[in-house]
Tab-separated table of C-alpha atoms and ligand atoms in Angstrom:
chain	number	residue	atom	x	y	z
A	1	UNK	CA	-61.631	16.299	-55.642
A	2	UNK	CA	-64.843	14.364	-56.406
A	3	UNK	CA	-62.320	11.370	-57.749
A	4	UNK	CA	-60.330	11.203	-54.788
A	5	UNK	CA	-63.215	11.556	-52.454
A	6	UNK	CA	-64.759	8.238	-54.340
A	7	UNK	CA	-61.847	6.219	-53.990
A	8	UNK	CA	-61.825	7.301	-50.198
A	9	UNK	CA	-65.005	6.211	-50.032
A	10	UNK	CA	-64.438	3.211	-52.117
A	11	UNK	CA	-61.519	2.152	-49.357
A	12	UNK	CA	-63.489	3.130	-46.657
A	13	UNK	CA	-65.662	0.674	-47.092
A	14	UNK	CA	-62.983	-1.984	-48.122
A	15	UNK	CA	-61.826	-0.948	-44.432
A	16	UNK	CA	-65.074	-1.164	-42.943
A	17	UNK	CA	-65.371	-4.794	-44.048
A	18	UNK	CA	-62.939	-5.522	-42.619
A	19	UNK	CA	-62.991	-4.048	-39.129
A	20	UNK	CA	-66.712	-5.431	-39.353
A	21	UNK	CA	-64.858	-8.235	-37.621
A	22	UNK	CA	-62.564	-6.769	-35.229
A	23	UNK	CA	-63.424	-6.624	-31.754
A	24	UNK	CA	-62.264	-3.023	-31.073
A	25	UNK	CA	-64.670	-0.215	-32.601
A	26	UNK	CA	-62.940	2.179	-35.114
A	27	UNK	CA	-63.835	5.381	-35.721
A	28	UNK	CA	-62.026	7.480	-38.054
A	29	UNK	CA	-62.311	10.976	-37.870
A	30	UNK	CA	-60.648	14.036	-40.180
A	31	UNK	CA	-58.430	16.318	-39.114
A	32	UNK	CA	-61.871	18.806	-37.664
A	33	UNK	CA	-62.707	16.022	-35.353
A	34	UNK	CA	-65.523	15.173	-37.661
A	35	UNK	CA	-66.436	11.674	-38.162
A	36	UNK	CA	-65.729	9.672	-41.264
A	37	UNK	CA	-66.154	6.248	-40.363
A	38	UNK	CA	-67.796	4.098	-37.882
A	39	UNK	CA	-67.669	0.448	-37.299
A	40	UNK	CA	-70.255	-1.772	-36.596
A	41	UNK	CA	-68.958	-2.777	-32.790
A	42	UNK	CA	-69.000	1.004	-32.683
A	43	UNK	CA	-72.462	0.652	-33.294
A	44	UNK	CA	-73.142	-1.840	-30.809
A	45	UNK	CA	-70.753	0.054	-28.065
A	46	UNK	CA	-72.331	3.522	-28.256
A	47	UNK	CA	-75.571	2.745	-29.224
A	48	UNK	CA	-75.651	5.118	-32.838
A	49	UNK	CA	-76.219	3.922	-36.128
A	50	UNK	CA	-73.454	5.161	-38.038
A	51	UNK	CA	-75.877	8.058	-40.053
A	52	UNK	CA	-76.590	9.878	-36.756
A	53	UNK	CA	-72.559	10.039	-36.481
A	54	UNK	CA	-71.040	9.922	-39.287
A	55	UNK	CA	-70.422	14.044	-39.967
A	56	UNK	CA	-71.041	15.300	-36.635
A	57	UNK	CA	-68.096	15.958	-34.188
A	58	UNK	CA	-66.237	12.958	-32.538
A	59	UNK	CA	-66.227	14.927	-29.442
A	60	UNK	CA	-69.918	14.440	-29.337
A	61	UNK	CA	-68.712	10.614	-28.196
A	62	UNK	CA	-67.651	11.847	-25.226
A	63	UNK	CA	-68.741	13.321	-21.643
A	64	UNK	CA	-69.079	16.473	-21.344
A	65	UNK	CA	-66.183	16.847	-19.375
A	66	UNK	CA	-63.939	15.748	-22.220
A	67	UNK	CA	-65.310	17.899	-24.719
A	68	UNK	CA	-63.757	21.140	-24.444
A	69	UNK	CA	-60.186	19.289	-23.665
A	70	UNK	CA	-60.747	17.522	-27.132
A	71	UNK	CA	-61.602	21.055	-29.180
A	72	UNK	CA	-58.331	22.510	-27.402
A	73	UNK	CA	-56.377	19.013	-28.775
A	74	UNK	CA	-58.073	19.433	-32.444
A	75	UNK	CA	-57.077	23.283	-32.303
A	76	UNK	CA	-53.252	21.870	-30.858
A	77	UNK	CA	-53.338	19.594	-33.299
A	78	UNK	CA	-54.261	21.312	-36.547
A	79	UNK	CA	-51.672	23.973	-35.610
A	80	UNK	CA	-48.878	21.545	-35.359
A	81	UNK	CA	-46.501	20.835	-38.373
A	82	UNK	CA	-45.552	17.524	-36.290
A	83	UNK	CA	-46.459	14.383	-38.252
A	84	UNK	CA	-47.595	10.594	-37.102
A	85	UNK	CA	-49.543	11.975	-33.674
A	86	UNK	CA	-50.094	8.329	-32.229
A	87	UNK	CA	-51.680	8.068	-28.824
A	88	UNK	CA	-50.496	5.131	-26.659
A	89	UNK	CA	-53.747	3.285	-25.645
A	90	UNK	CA	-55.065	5.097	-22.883
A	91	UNK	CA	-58.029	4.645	-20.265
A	92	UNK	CA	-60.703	7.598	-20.881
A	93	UNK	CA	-64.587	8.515	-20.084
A	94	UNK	CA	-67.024	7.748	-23.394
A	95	UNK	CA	-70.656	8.503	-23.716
A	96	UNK	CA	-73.433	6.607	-25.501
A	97	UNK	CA	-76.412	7.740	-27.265
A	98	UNK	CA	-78.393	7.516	-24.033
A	99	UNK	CA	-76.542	9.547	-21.892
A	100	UNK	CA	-74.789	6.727	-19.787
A	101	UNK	CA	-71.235	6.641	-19.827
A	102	UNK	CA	-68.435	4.175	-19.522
A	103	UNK	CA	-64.478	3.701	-19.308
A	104	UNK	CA	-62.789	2.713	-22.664
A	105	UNK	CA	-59.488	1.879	-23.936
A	106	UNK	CA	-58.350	4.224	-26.707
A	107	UNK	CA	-55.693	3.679	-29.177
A	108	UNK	CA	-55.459	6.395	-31.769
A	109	UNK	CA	-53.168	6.346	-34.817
A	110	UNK	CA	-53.043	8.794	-37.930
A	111	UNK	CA	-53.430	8.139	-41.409
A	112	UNK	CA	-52.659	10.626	-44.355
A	113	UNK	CA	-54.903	10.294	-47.371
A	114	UNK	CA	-54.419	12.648	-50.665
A	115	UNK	CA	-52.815	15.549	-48.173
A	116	UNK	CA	-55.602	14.984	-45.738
A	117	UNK	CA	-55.122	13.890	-42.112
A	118	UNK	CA	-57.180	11.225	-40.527
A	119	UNK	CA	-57.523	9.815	-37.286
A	120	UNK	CA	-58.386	6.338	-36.638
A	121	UNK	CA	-59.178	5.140	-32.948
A	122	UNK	CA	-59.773	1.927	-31.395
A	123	UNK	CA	-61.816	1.641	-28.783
A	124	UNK	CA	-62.246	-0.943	-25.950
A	125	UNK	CA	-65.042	-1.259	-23.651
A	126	UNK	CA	-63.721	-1.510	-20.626
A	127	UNK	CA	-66.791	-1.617	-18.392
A	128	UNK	CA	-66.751	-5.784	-17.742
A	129	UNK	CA	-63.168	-5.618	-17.152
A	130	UNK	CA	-63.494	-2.926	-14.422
A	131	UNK	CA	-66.849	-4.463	-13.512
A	132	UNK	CA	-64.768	-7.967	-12.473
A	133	UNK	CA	-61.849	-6.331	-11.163
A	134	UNK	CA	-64.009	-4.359	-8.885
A	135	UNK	CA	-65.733	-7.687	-8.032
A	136	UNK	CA	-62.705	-9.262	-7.381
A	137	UNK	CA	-61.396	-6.094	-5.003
A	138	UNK	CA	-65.028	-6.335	-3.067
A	139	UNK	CA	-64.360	-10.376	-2.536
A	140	UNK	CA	-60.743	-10.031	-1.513
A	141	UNK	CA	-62.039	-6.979	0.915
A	142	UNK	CA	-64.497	-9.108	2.623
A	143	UNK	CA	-62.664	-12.087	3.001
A	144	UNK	CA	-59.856	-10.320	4.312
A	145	UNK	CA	-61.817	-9.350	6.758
A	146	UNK	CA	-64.225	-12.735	7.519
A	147	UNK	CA	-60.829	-14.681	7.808
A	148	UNK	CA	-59.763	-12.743	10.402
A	149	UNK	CA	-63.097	-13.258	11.977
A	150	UNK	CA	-62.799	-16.649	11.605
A	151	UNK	CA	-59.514	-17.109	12.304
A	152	UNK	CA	-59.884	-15.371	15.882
A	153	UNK	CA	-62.569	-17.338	16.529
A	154	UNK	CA	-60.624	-20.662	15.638
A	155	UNK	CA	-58.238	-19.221	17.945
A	156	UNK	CA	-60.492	-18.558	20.640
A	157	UNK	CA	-61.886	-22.283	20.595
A	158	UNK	CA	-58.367	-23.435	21.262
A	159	UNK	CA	-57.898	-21.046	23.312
A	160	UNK	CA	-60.976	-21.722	25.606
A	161	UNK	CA	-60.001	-25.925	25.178
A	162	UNK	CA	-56.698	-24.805	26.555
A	163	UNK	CA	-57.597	-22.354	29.365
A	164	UNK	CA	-60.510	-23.989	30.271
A	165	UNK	CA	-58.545	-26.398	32.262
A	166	UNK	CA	-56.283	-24.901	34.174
A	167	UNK	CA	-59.236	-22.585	34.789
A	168	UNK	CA	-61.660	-24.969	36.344
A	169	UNK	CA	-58.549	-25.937	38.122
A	170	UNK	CA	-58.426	-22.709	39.443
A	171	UNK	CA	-62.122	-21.985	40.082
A	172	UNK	CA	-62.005	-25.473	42.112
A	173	UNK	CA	-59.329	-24.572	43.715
A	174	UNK	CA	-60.958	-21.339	45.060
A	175	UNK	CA	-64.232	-23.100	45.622
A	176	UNK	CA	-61.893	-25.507	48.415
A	177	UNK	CA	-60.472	-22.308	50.058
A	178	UNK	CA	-64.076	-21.333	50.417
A	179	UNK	CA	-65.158	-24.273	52.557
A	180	UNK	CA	-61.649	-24.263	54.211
A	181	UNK	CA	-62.822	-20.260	55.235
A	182	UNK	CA	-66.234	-21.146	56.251
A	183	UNK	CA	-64.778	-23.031	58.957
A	184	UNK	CA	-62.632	-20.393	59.952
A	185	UNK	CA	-63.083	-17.241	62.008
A	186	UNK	CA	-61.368	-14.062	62.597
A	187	UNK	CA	-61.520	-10.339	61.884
A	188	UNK	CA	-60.659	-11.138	58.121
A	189	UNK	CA	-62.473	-14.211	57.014
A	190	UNK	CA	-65.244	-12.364	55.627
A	191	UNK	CA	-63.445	-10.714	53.567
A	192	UNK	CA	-61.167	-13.099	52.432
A	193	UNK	CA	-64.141	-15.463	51.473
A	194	UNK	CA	-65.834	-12.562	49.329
A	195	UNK	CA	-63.144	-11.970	47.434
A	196	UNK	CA	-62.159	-15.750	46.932
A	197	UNK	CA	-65.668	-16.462	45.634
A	198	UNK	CA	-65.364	-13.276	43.455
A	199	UNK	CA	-62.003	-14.653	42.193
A	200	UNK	CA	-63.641	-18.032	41.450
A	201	UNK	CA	-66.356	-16.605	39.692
A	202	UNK	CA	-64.137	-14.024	37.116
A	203	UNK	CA	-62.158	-17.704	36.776
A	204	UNK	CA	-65.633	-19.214	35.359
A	205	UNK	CA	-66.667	-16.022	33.466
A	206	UNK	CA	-63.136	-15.572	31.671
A	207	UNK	CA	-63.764	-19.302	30.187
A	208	UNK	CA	-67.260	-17.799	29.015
A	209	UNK	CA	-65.536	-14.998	26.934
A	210	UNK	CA	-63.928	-17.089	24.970
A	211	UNK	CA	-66.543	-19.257	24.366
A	212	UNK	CA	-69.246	-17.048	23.316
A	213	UNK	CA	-66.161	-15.821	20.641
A	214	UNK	CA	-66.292	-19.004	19.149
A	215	UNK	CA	-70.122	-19.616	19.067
A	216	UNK	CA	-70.417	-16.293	17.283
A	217	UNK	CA	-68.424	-17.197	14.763
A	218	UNK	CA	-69.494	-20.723	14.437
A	219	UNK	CA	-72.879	-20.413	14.763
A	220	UNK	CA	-73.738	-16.684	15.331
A	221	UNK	CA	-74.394	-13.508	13.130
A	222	UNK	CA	-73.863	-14.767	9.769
A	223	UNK	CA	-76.178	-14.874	7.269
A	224	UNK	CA	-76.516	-17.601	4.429
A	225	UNK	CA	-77.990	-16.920	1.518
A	226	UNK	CA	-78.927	-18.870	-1.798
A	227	UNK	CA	-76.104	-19.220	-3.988
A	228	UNK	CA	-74.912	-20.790	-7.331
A	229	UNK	CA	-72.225	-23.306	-6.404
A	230	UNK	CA	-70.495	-22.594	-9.616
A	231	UNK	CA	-70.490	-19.175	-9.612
A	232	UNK	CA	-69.090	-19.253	-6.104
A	233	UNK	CA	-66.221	-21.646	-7.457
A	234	UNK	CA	-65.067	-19.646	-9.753
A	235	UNK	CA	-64.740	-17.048	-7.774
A	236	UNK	CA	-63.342	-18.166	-5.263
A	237	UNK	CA	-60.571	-19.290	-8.053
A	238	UNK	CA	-59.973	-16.411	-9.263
A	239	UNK	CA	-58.936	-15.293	-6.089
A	240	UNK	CA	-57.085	-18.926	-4.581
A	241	UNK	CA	-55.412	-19.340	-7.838
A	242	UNK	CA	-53.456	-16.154	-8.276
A	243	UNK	CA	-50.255	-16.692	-9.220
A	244	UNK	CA	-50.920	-20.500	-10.157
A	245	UNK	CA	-50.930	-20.082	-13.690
A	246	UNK	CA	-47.392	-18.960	-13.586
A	247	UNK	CA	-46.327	-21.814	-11.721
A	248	UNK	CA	-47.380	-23.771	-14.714
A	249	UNK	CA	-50.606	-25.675	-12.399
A	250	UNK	CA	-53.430	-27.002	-14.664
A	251	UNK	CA	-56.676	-26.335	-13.732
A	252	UNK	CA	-59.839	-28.232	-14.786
A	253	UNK	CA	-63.555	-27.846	-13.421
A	254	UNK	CA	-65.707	-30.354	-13.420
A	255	UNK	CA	-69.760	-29.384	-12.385
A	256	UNK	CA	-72.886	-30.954	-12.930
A	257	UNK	CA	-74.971	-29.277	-16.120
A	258	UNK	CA	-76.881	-27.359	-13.746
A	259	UNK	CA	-75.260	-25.894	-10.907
A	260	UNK	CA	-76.087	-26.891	-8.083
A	261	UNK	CA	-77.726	-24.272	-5.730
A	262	UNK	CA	-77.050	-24.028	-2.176
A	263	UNK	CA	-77.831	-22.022	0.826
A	264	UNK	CA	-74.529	-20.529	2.871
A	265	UNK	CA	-72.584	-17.827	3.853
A	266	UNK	CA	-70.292	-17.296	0.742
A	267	UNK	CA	-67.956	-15.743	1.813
A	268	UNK	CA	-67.044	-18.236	4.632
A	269	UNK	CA	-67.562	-20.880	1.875
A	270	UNK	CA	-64.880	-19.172	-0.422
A	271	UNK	CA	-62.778	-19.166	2.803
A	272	UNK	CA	-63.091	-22.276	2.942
A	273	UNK	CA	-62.290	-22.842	-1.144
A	274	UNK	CA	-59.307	-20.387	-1.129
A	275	UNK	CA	-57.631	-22.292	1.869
A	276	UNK	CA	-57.795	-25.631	-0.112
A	277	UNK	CA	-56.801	-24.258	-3.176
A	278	UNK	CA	-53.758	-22.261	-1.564
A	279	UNK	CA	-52.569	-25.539	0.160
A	280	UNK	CA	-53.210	-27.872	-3.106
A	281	UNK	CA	-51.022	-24.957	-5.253
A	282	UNK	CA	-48.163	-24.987	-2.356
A	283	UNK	CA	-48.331	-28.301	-1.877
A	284	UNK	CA	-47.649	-29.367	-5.918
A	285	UNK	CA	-44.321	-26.980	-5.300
A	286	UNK	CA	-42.346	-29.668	-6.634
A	287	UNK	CA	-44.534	-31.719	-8.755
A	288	UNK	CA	-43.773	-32.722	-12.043
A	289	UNK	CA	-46.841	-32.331	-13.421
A	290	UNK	CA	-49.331	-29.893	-11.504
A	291	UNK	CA	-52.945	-30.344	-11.918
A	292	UNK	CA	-55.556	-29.177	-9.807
A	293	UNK	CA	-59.110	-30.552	-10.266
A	294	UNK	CA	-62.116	-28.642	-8.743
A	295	UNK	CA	-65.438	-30.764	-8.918
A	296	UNK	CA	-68.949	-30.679	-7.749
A	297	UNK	CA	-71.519	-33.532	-7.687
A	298	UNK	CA	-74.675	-33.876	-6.188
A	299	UNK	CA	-74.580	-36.969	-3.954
A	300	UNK	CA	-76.704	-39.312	-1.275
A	301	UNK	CA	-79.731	-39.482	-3.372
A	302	UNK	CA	-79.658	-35.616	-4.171
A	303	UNK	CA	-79.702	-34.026	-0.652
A	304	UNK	CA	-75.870	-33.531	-0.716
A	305	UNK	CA	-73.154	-31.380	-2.927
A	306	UNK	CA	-69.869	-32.590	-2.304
A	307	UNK	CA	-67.006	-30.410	-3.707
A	308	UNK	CA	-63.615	-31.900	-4.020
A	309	UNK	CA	-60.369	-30.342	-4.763
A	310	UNK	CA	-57.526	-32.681	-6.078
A	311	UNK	CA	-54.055	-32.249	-6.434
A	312	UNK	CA	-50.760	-33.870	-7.526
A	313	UNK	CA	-48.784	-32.895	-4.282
A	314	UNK	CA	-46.884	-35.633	-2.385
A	315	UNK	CA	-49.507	-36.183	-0.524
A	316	UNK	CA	-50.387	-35.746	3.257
A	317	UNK	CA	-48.127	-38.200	6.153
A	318	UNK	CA	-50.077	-40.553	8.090
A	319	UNK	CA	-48.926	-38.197	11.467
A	320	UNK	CA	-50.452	-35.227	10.074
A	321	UNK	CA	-53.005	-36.528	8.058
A	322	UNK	CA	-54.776	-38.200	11.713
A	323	UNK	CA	-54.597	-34.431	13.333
A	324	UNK	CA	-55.051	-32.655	9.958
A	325	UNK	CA	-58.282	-30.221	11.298
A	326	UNK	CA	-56.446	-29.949	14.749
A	327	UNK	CA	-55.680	-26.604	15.384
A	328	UNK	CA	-51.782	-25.444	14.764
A	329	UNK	CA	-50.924	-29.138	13.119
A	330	UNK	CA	-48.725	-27.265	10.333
A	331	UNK	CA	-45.313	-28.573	8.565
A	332	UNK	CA	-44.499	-25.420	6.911
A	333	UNK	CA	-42.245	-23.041	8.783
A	334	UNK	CA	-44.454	-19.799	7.974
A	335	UNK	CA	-47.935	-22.185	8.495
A	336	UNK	CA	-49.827	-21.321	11.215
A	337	UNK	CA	-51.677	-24.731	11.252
A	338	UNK	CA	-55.038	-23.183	11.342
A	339	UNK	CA	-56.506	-22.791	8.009
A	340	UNK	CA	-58.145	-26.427	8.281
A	341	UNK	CA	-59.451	-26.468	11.389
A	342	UNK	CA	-60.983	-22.918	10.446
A	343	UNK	CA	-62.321	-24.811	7.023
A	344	UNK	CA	-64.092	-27.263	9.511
A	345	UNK	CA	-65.314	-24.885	11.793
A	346	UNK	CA	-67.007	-23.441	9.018
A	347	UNK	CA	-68.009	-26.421	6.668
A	348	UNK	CA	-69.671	-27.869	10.145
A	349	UNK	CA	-71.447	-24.858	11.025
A	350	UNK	CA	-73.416	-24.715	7.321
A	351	UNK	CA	-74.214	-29.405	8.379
A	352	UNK	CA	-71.543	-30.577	6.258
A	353	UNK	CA	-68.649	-32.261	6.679
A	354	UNK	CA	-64.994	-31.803	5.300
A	355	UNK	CA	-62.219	-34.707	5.081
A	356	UNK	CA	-59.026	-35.199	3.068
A	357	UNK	CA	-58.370	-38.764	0.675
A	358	UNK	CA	-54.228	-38.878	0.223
A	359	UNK	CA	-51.829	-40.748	-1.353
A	360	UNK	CA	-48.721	-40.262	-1.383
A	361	UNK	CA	-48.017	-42.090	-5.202
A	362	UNK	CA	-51.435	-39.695	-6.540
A	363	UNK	CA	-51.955	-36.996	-4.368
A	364	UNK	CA	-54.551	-35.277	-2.059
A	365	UNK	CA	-58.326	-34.735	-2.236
A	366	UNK	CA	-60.118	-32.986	-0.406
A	367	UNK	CA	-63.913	-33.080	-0.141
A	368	UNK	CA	-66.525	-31.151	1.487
A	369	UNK	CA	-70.085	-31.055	1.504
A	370	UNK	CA	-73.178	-29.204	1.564
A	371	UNK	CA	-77.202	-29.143	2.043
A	372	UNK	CA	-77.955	-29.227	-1.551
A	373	UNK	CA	-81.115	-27.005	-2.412
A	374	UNK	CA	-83.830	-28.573	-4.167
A	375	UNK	CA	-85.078	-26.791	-6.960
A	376	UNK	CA	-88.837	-27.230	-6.244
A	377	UNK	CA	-87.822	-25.818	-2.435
A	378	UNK	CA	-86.609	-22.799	-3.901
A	379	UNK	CA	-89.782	-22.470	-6.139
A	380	UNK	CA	-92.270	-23.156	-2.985
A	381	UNK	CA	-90.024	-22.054	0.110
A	382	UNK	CA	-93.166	-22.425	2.031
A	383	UNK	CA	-93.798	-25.814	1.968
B	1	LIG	P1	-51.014	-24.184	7.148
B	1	LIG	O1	-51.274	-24.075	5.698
B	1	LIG	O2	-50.852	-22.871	7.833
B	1	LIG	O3	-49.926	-25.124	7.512
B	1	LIG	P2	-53.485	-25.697	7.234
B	1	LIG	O4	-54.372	-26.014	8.389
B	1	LIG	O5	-54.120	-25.066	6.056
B	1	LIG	O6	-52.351	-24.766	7.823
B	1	LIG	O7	-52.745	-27.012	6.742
B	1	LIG	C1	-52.173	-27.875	7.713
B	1	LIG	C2	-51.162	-28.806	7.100
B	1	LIG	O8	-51.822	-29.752	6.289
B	1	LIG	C3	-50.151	-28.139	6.180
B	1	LIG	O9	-49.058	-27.622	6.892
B	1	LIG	C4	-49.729	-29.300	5.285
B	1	LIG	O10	-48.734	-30.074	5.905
B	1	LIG	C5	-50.971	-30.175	5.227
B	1	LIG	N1	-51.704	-30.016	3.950
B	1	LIG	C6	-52.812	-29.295	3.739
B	1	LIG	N2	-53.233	-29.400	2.461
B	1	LIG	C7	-52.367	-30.220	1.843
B	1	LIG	C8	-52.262	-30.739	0.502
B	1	LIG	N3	-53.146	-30.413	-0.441
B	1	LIG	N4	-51.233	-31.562	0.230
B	1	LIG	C9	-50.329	-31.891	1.180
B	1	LIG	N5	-50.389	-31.445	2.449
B	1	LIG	C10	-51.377	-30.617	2.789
């Protein structure tokens, strides 16, 4: 017994070195749930040293919530004549020494040593992964709902260029009928000129509506903030370049050493990211060779970041190109045609500017910019 309990030993710690470099933590345990073995990214994952563990129950690893299920599996399980119990990986609660808890990835295979049982389980910490994707469910959320903002707005600007015309027309119009009933009389003429004033002023207050849309989403409630510009980036890739990988598009970043910090609303900014990326992707369809580049410099003696995003597309025709941030200029047959003209609204609104370089034998950049924030500004806002 001693023998074989040496040479378990003895492999046990062949194992260990081993697993000392495997990202996963290990912990073997017997066939009483008690711990045999624990790695050293164990270590680092729950917080233990492998003495407090090592011969106390596995279950001790886990929330309280878990525990009883896992004595009722390790009673199931010594019962059961069945051999090679291997878990497929599986998403479950674990505890660390100090209390906290987190989601792992658990992977648990059996091993028979000398007529013994053992159980080994990987484990993967799972808390950045669900940490980003709930990130990335938060962003999606809110820009779901600031496009639609925006994009309302962007329709009520047209709107209002549109109806304001035939709606000073009309208020005009009404104004003349007005000085035409003035010089009337009769047992209705008051009347009539009360309600054709009234009539010309809901003309001149309907054109206000739809202004005041546009000026709250241009100008109004939104509030900027300091950001990182690369942080925002990549986020915002994450998100516009879903899918892009798969269409076999190369992506390459290019930012200055130290990101460049700058004060906007980012989540209009990322609108404004995601639309260029989305178009650059659909727009290298065909392309031999797809290859997006997303840059950042600081320009015009510091003051300025410009961001540029570059494709491989066929580039943009002259026609379009000259009415590119027009509203509804699209040449897709799904486009709407307003995704520019919303990037501009928004670009303008944080005092930059946004414009498009193409060619058709190269491709398409385009480049915004944005107040860049100097560093000793940040450190003394007062001044
Ligand atoms: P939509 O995508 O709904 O058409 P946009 O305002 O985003 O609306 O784009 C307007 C038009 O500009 C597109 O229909 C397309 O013709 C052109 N365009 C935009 N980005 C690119 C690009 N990177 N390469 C080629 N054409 C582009």
């Amino acid at each position: 017994m001693k023998t074989s309990k040496d040479k378990l030993s003895r492999s046990e710690a062949h194992l260990r070195s081993i697993l000392e470099t495997v990202p996963d933590a290990m912990i073997v345990s017997d066939e009483m749930g008690i711990v045999r073995s624990f790695s050293a990214t164990a270590e680092h994952i729950f917080g233990y040293r492998p003495e407090e563990v090592i011969g106390t129950d596995v279950k001790f690893l886990m929330p309280q919530k878990a525990r009883e299920q896992h004595d009722d599996f390790v009673r199931h399980r010594r019962g059961s004549e069945e051999r090679r119990i291997v878990t497929p990986g599986r998403i479950a609660m674990a505890q660390r020494k100090d209390g906290s808890t987190f989601p792992m990835e658990v992977q648990v295979g059996e091993m028979e040593w000398e007529g013994e049982r053992y159980f080994t389980a990987f484990i993967r910490d799972l808390t950045d992964r669900q940490n980003t994707e709930m990130r990335m469910q938060e962003l999606q959320a809110e820009l779901a709902y600031m496009s639609r903002l925006t994009a309302m707005g962007e329709m009520g600007s047209t709107l209002a260029h549109e109806i304001n015309q035939p709606l000073t027309a009309i208020a005009s119009y009404l104004n003349g009928c007005g000085l035409i009933l003035d010089r009337m009389e009769g047992e209705h003429v008051a009347m009539l000129k009360l309600a054709v004033h009234e009539a010309a002023e809901e003309a001149l207050r309907a054109g206000e509506v739809i202004r005041q849309l546009r000026e709250f989403v241009a100008r109004g409630e939104t509030e900027h903030r300091i950001e990182d510009l690369q942080r925002l980036v990549e986020e915002a890739s994450a998100l516009g370049l879903v899918g892009a990988k798969e269409k076999g598009v190369q992506v390459e970043f290019d930012f200055p050493q130290e990101s460049p910090q700058v004060i906007v609303n980012r989540v209009q900014i990322q609108q404004v990211l995601i639309n260029l990326l989305r178009n650059a992707v659909e727009a290298m369809h065909d392309a031999r060779n797809p290859f997006l580049a997303i840059q950042a410099r600081v320009v015009q003696d510091g003051t300025l970041v410009q961001v540029s995003v570059r494709d491989t597309g066929p580039g943009i025709p002259p026609e379009v190109l000259s009415k590119l941030f027009t509203p509804f200029t699209t040449t897709k047959t799904s486009g709407m045609g307003v995704g520019l003209s919303i990037c501009r609204t928004i670009v303008e609104s944080h005092g930059g500017k946004i414009w498009a370089d193409s060619d058709p034998a190269v491709g398409t950049t385009f480049h915004f910019t944005l107040r860049n924030l100097d560093v000793e500004e940040v450190a003394s806002p007062e001044s």
